[in-house]
Coordinates of C-alpha atoms in Angstrom, one line a residue:
Chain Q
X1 CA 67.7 -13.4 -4.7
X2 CA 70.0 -11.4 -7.0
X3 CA 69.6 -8.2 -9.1
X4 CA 71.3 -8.4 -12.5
X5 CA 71.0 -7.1 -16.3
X6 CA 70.4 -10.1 -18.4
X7 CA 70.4 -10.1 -21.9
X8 CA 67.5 -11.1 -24.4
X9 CA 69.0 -13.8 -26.5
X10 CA 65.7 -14.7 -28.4
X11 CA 62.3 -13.9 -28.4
X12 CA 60.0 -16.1 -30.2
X13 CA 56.0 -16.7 -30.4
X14 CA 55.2 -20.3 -29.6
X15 CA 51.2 -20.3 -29.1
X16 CA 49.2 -17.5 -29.4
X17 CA 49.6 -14.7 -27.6
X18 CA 52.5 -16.6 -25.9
X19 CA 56.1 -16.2 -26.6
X20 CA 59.1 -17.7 -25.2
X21 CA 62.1 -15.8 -24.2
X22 CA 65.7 -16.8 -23.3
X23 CA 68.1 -14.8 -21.5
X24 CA 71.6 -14.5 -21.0
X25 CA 73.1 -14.4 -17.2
X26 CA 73.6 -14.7 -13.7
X27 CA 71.6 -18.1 -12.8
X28 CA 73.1 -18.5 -9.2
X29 CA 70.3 -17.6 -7.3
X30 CA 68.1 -19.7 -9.0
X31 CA 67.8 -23.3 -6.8
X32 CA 64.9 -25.0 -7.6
X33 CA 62.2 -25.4 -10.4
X34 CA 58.9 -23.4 -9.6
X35 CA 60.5 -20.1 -8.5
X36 CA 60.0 -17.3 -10.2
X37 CA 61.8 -13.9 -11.3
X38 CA 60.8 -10.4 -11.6
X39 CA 61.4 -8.1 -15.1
X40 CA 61.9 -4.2 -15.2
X41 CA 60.0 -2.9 -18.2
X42 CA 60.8 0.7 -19.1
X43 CA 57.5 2.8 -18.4
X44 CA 56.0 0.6 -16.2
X45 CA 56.2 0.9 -12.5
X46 CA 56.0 -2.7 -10.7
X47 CA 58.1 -5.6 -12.2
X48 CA 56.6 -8.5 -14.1
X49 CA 56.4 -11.8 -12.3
X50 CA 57.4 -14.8 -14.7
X51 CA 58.1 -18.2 -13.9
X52 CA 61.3 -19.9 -14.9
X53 CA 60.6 -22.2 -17.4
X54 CA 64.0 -23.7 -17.4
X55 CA 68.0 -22.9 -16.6
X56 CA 71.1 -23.6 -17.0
X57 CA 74.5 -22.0 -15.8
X58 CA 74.3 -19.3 -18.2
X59 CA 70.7 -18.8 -19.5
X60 CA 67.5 -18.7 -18.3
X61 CA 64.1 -19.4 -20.1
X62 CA 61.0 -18.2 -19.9
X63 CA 57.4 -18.1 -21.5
X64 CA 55.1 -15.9 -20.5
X65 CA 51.6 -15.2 -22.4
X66 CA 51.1 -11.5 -23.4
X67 CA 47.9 -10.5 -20.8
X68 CA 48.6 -6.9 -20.9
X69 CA 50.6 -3.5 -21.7
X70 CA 53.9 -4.7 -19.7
X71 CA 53.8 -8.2 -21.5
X72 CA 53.2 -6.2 -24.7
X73 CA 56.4 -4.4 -24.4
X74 CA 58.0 -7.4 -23.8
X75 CA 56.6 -9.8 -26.6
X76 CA 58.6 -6.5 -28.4
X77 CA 61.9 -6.8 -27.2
X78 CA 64.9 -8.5 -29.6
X79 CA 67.6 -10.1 -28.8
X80 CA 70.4 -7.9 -27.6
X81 CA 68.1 -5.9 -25.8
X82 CA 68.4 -5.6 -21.8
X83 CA 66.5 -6.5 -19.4
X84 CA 67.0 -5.6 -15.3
X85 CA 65.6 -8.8 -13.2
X86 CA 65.3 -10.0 -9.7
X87 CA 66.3 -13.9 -10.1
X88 CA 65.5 -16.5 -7.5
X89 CA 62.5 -15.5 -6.3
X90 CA 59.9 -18.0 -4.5
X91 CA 60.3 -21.8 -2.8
X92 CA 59.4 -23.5 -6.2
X93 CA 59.0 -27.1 -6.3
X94 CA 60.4 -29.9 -3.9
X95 CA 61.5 -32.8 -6.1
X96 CA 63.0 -35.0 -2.9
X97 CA 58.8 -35.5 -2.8
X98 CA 57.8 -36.9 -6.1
X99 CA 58.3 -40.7 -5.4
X100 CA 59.1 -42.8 -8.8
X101 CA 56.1 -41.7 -10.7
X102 CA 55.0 -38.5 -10.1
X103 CA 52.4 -36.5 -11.9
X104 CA 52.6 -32.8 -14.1
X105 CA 49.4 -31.2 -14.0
X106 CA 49.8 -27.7 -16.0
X107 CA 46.7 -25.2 -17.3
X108 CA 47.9 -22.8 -20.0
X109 CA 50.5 -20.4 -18.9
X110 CA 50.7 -22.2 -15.9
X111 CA 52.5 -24.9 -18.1
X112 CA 55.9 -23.5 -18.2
X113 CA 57.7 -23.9 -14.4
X114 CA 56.5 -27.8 -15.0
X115 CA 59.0 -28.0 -18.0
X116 CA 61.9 -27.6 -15.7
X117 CA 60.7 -29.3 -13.2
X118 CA 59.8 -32.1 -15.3
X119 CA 63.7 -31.9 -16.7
X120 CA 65.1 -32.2 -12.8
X121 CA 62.9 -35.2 -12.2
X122 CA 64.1 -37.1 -15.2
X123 CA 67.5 -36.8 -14.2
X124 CA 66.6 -38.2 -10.6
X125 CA 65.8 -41.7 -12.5
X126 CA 62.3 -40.4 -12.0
X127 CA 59.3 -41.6 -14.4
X128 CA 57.0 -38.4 -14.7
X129 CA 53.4 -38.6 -16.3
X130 CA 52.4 -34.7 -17.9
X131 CA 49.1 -33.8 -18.6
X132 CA 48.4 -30.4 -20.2
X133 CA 45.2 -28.3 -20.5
X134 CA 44.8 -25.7 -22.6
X135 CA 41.3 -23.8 -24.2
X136 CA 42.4 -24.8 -27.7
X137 CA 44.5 -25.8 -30.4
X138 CA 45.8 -22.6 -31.0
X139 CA 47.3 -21.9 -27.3
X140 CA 49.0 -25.4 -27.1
X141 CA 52.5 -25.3 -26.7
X142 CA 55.8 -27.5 -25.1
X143 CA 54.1 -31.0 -26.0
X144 CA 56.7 -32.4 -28.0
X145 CA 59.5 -30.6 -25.5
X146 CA 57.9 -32.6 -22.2
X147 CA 58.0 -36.1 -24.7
X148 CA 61.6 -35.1 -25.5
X149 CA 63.1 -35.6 -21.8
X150 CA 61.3 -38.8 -21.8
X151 CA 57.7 -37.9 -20.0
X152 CA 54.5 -39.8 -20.7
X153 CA 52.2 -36.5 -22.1
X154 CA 48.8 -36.2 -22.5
X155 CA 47.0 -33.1 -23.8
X156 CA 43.6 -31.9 -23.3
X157 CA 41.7 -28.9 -25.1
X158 CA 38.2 -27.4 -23.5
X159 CA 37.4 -27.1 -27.1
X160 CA 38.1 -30.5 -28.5
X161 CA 40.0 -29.1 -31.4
X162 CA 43.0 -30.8 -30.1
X163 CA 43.9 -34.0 -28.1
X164 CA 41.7 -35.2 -25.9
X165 CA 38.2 -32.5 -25.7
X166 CA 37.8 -31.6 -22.1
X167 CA 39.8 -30.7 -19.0
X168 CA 42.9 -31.8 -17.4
X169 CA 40.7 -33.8 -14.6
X170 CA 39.0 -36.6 -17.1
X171 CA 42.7 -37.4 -18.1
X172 CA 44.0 -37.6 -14.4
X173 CA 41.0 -39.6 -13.2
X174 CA 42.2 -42.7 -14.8
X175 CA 46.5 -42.1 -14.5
X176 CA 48.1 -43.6 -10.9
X177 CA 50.5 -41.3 -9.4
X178 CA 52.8 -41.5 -6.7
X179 CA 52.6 -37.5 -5.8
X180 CA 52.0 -34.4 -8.0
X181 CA 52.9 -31.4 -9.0
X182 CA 50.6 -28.8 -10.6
X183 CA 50.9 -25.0 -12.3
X184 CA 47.8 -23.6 -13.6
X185 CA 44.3 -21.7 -12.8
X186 CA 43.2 -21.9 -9.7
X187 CA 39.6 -23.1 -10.6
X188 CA 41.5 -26.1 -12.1
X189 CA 43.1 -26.4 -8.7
X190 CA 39.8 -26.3 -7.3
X191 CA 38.5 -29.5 -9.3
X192 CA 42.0 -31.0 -8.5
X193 CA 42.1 -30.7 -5.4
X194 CA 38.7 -32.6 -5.1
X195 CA 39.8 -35.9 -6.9
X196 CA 43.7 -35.8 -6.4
X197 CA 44.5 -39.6 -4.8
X198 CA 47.9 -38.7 -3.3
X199 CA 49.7 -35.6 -1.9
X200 CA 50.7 -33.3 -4.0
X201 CA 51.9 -28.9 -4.5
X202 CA 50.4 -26.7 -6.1
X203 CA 52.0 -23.2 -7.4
X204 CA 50.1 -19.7 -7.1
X205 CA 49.5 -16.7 -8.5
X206 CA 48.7 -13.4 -6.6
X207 CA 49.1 -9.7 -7.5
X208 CA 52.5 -8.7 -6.7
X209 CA 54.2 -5.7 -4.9
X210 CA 57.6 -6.4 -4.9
X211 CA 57.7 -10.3 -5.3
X212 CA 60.1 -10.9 -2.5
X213 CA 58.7 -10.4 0.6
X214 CA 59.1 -7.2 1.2
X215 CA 55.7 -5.2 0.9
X216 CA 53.1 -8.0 2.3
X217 CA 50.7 -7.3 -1.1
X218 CA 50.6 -11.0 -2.1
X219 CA 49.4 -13.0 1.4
X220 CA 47.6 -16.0 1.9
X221 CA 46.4 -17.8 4.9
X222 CA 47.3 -21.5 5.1
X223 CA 46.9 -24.3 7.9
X224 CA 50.5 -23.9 8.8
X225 CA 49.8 -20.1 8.8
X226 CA 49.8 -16.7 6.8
X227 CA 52.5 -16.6 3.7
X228 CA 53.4 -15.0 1.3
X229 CA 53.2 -16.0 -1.8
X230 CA 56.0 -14.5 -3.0
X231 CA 58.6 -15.7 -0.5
X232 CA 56.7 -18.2 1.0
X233 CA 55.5 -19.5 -2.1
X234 CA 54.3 -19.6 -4.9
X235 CA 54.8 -23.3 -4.2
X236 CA 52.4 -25.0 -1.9
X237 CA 51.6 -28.6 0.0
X238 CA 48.1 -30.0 -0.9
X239 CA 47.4 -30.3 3.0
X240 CA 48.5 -27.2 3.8
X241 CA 46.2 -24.9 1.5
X242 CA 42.6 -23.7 2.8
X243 CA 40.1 -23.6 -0.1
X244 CA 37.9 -20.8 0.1
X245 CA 34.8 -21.2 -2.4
Chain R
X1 CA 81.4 10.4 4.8
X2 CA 80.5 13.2 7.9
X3 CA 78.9 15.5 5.2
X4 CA 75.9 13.7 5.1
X5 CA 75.3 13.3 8.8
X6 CA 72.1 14.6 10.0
X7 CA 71.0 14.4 13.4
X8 CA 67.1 13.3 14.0
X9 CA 65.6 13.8 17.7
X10 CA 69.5 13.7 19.2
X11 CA 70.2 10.8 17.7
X12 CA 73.2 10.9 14.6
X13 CA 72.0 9.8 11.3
X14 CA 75.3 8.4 8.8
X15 CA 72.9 9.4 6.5
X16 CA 69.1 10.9 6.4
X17 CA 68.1 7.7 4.2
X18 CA 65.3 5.5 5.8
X19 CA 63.5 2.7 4.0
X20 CA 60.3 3.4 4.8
X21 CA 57.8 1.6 7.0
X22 CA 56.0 -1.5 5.0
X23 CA 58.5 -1.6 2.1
X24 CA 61.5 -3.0 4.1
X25 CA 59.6 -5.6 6.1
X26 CA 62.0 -6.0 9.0
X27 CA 65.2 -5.8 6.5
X28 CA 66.9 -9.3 6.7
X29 CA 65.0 -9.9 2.8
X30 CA 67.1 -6.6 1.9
X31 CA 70.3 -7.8 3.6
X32 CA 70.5 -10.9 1.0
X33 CA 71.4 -7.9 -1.7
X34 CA 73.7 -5.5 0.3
X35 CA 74.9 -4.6 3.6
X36 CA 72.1 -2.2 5.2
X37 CA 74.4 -1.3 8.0
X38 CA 74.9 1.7 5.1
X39 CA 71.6 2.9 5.8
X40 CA 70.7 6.0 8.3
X41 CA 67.8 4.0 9.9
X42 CA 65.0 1.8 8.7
X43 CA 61.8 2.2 9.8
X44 CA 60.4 -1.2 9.9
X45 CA 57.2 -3.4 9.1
X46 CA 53.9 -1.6 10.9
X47 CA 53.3 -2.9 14.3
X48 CA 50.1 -3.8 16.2
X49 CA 49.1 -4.8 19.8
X50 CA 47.7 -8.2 18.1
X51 CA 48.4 -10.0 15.1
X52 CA 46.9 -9.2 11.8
X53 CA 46.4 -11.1 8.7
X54 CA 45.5 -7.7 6.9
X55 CA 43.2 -7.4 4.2
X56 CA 41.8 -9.6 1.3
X57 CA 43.7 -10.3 -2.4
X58 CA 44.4 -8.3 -4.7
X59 CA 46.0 -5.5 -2.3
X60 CA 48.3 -4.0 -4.8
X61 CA 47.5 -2.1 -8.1
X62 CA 50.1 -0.3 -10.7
X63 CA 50.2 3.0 -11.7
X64 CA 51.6 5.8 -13.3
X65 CA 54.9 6.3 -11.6
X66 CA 53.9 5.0 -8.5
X67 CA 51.3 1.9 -7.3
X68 CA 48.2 1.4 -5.2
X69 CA 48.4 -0.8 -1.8
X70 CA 45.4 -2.1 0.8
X71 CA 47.8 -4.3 3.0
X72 CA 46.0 -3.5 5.7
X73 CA 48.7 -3.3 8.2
X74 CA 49.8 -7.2 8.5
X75 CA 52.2 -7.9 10.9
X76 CA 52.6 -10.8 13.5
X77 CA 51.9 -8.3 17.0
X78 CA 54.2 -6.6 18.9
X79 CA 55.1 -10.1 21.0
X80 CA 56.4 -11.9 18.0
X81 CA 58.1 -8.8 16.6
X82 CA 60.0 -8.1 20.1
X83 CA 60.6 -12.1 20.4
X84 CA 61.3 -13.1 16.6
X85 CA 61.7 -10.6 13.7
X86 CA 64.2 -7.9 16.0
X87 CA 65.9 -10.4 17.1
X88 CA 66.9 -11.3 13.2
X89 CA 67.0 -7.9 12.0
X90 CA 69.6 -7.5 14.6
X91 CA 71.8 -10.3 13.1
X92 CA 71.7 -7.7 9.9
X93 CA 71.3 -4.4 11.8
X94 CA 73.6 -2.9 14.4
X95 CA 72.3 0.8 14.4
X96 CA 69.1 2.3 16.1
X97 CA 66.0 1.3 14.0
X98 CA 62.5 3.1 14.0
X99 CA 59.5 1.1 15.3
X100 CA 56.7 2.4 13.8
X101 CA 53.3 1.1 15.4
X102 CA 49.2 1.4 14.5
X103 CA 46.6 1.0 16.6
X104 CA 42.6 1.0 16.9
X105 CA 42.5 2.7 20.2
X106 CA 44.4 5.2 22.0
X107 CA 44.8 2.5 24.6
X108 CA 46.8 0.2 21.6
X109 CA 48.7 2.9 20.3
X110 CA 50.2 3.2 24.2
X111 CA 50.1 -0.7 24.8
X112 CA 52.3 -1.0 21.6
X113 CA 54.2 2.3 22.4
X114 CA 55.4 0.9 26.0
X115 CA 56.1 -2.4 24.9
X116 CA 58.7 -1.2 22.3
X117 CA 59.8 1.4 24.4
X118 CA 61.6 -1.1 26.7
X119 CA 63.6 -2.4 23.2
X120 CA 67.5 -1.2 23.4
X121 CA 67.9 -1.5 19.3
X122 CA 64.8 1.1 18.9
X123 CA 65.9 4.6 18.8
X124 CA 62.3 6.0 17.5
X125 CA 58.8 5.1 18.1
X126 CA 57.4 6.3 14.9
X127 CA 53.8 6.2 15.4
X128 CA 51.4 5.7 12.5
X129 CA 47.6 8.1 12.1
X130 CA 47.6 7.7 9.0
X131 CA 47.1 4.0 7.4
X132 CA 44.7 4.4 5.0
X133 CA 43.3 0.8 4.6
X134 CA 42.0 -0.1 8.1
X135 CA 38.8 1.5 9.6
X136 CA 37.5 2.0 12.7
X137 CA 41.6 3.4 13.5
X138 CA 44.6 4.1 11.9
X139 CA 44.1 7.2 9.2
X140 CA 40.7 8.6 11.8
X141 CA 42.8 9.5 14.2
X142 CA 45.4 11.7 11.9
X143 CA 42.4 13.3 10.2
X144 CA 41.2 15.6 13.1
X145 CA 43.6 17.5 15.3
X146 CA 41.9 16.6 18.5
X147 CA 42.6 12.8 17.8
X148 CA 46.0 13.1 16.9
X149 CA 46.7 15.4 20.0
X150 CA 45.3 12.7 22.1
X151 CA 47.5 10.1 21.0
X152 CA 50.5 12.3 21.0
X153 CA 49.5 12.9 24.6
X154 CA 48.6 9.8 25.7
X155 CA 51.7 7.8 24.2
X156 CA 54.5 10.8 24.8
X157 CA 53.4 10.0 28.9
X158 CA 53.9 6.5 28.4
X159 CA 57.4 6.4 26.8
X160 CA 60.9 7.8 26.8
X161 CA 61.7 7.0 23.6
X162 CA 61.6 10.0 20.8
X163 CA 57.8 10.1 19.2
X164 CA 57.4 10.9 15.8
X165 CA 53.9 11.3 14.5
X166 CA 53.2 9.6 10.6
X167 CA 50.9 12.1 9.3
X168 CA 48.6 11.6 6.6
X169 CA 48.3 14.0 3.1
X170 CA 44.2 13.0 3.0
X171 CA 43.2 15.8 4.8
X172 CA 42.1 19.6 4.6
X173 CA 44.9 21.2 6.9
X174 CA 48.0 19.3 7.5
X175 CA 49.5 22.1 8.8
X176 CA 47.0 22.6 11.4
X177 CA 47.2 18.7 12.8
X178 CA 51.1 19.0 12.3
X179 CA 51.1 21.6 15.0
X180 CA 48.1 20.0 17.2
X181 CA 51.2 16.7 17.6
X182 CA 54.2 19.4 18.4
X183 CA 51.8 21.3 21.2
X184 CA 51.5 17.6 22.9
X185 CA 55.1 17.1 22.8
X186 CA 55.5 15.0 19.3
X187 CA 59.5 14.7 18.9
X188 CA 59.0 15.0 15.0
X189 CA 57.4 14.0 12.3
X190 CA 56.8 12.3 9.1
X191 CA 55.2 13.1 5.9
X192 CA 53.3 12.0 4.3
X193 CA 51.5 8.4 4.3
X194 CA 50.0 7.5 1.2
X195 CA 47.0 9.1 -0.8
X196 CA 43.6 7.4 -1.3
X197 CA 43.3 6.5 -4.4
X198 CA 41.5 3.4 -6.4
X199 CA 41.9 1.8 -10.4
X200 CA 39.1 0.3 -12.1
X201 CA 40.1 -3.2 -14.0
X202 CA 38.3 -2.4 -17.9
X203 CA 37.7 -6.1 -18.4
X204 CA 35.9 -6.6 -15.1
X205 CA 34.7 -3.6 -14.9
X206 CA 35.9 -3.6 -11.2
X207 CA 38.1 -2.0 -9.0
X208 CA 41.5 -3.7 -9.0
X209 CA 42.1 -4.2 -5.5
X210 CA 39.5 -6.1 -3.1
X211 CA 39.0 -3.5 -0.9
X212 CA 38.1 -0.9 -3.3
X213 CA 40.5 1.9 -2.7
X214 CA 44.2 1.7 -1.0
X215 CA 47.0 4.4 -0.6
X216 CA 48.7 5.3 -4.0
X217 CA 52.6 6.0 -3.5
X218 CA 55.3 6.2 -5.8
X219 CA 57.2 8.8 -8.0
X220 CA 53.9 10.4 -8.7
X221 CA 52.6 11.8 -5.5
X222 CA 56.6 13.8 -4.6
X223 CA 55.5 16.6 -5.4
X224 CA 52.5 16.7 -3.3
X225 CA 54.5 15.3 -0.6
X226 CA 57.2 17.9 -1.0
X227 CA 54.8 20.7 -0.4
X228 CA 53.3 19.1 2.8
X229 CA 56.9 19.2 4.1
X230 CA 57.4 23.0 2.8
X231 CA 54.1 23.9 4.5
X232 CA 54.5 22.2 7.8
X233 CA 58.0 23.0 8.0
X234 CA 56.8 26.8 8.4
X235 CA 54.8 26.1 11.4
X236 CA 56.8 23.7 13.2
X237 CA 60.2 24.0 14.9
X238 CA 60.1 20.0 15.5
X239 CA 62.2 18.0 12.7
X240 CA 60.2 16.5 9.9
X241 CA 60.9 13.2 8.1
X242 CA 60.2 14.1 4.6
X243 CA 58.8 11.2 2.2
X244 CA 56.5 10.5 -0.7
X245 CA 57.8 9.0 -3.8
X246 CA 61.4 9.8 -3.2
X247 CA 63.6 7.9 -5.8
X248 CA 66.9 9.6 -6.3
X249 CA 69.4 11.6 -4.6
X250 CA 68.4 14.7 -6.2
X251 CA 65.1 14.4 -4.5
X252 CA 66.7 13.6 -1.1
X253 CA 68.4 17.0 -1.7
X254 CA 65.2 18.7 -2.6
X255 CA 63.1 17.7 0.3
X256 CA 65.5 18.9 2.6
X257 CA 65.3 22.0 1.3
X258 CA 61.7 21.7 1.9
X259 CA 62.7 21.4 5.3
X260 CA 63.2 17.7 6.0
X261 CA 65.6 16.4 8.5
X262 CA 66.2 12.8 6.9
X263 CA 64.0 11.2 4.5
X264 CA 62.2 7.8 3.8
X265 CA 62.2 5.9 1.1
X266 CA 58.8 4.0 0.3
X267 CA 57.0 2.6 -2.8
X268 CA 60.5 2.8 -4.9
X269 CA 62.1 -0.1 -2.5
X270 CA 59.6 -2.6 -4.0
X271 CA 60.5 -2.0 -7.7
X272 CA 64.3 -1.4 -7.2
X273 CA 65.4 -3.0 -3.8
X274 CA 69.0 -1.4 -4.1
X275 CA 67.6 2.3 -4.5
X276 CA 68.6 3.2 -0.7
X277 CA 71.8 2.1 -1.7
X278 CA 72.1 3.6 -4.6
X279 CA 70.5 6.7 -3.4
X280 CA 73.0 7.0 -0.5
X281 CA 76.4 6.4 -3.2
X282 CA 75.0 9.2 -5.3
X283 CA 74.7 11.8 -2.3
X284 CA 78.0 13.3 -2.3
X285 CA 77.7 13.7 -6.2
X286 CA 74.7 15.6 -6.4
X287 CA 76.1 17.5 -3.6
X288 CA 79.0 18.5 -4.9
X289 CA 77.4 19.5 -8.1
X290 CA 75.1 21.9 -6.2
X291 CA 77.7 23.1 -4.0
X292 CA 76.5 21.8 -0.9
X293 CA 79.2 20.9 1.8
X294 CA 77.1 18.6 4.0
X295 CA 73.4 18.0 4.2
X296 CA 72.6 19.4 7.7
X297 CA 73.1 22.6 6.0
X298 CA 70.7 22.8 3.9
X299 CA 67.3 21.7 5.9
X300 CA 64.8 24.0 4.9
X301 CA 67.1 25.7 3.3
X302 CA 64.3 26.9 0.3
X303 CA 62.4 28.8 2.8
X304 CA 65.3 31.5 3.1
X305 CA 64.8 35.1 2.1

């Protein structure tokens, strides 16, 4: 974990009500895809979780759907303007786990941490299958960048108005997979983790405190015991997670 | 850096900044950021006879200056604090920390009391009446002055170790529990926990956090907290720890005027995880633009004349 003032470099809508933001410094403490960092906005009091969509030694991306006031502010901001950030926050994802021919399951926002991911695993030699479920045409966003580094995508709308009408399960049910990796709503977890064929982790989302492990606010119970899902998380292993109905 | 020495229950303070109880966990995630051998004290994560997974999701809401938590008083137990979270904070920590324990029962605060007791590295046992978000214990017995006497009583018997009492601002009189702890020996005290408070989510039309209501903290609620100290100051001659949305210097400076000894830093940890730091390089500063020469000086200083 590291505290620094980044820089917004850009700032551009990409779906509705989701934009995608880059900004400029200190990626050090950033190690794996899937964590996570935490955003200052002036006149609000808790920081903004956001995933890391992708990084590289200078820049870090993110895109982050505008859900409420704090998001608002930020869907504002142009480049040049600062931002203070906690970076490196969270497990994220375990790539040494994905077997040749892993499988990206993402549901809306909960696309974005698989993009980097998705990156890492193609420069392992890895062969990675997306699949990516959104409400509707208007929200869909990132196909074109997953088929750029070389991924097998498939898109799903609950509408119908684009790709394939329905949700992300249909398309999985017929793919084989060697283990998977999935970001997204927890009821799509729900169905997942009902008809998943191999091992797999999952990612989280929780009301934070502090998003580093500091004030407790985000715990869950597991079968290898309470954790955080800020610290301990948000990243989880399919065995390891206790569905509660 | 003796200027800003305090001294709290005979033991010396570098400094009267504490991160307070349940935003510092047991300080090793802080120690990643900066060397918190700087610190005073902490006082760390709140401590039960048994473990405790706390309460359901969400427990936090935002506010105005300040947030909403229902943790509900997580922690491992005292065992697996004493055999595996001191023994880490001590690879980070080499000064005295506060232990500050809950309980259900007189008979846990004293089980939890003892066992810490017998802990070299603990310097305080700062014990907790006031946790808003567990019943049947915690905040009931810092609401009525009879309970909180008895557990001043009954854990002051039990241990050497200096007692402060956590006091809680959700009540009538604080003044008039404040003084119920000093007549049963309390060492000191600290105010104030959190306030009950609750938010409302306008697209559910529910309240944010699962258990309904949860202690609000933050910038917000100094004020209130700074009064609290001011009041119980005048009827106590035992030192107070003064905290409640504490989030600069200057308001380390104005709550020891109020009549606090040292002073904890909460809610503000979470947001900005340097502010203890930052708080503590900004000291001499604001005193010498206010003419103070070293802190000890000026505790309670605004009740002169």
């Amino acid at each position: 974990m590291k505290q620094s003032v980044y820089e917004v470099l850009s700032n551009e809508k990409i779906a509705k009500d989701v934009f995608k933001m880059i900004l400029i410094g200190d990626t050090d403490a950033i190690t794996a895809p899937g964590q996570f960092i935490n955003i200052k906005i002036d006149g609000y009091f808790l920081r903004r979780p956001i995933s890391v969509c992708d990084w590289d030694d200078k820049s870090i991306t993110i895109i982050y759907k505008v859900v409420g006031a704090g998001t608002s502010v930020m869907s504002k901001m142009a480049k040049g303007d600062t931002l203070d950030i906690l970076v490196g926050l969270g497990n994220g994802y375990n790539t040494s786990k994905s077997g040749a021919d892993p499988l990206l399951v993402g549901g809306g926002v909960g696309v974005p941490p698989l993009y980097g991911l998705c990156k890492r695993l193609v420069a392992e030699g890895k062969k990675p299958t997306v699949v990516l479920g959104f409400n509707s045409a208007d929200d869909v966003f990132y196909e074109d960048e997953f088929k750029a580094l070389g991924a097998d995508v498939y898109v799903a709308t609950a509408d119908g108005s684009y790709g394939e009408k329905g949700f992300v399960i249909s398309v999985i049910s017929r793919l084989d997979y060697s283990f998977f990796y999935t970001c997204g709503p927890e009821p799509m977890f729900r169905a997942m983790a009902k008809v998943m064929k191999t091992d797999g982790q999952y990612s989280f989302e929780e009301r934070m405190g502090c998003g580093f492990g500091a004030c407790m606010g985000c715990s869950c119970k597991t079968l290898t015991g309470n954790k955080r899902i800020c610290r301990e998380g948000p990243v989880m292993e399919s065995g390891e997670i206790i569905w509660n109905d | 850096m003796e200027r800003l020495n305090v001294s709290l229950c005979g033991i010396n303070l570098d400094n009267p900044v504490i991160p307070a109880s349940g935003t510092f966990g047991y300080g090793y995630e802080f120690a990643e950021l900066y060397d918190i051998n700087i610190l005073g004290t902490l006082s760390f994560k709140g401590t039960t006879k048994g473990p405790r997974f706390g309460n359901p999701t969400p427990r936090i809401a935002e506010c105005t200056s300040g947030m909403i938590n229902s943790v509900g008083l997580q922690n491992p137990g005292v065992d697996k604090v004493i055999s595996e979270e001191l023994p880490k904070l001590k690879k980070c920590f080499d000064k005295k920390v506060m232990a500050n324990v809950s309980g259900f029962s007189i008979d846990d605060y004293v089980y939890t009391c003892e066992r810490l007791d017998d802990i070299d590295e603990i310097g305080w046992l700062e014990v907790n009446i006031s946790c808003p978000n567990v019943h049947g214990g915690g905040m009931s017995f810092g609401t009525d002055p009879k309970a909180a006497a008895s557990v001043t009583k009954a854990v002051k018997s039990a241990v050497k170790k200096p007692v402060i009492i956590k006091l809680t601002p959700n009540v009538t009189d604080i003044v008039s529990i404040a003084k119920a702890c000093e007549d049963e020996g309390a060492d000191g005290l600290s105010l104030i926990n959190t306030m009950m408070g609750m938010r409302i989510n306008l697209k559910t039309k529910k309240p944010v956090i699962a258990n309904k209501m949860g202690g609000f903290s933050g910038p917000a609620i100094f004020p209130v907290a700074l009064r609290m100290v001011y009041q119980v100051y005048e009827a106590v001659n035992i030192p107070i720890i003064g905290m409640g949305g504490i989030a600069s210097a200057e308001d380390v400076v104005e709550m020891m005027l109020a009549g606090a000894t040292a002073c904890e830093i909460g809610a503000m940890n979470l947001v900005d995880p340097m502010i203890c730091k930052k708080i503590i390089e900004d000291l001499p500063e604001v005193m010498d633009k206010y003419g103070i020469k070293n802190l000890e000086s000026i505790i309670g200083g605004a009740h002169n004349g």
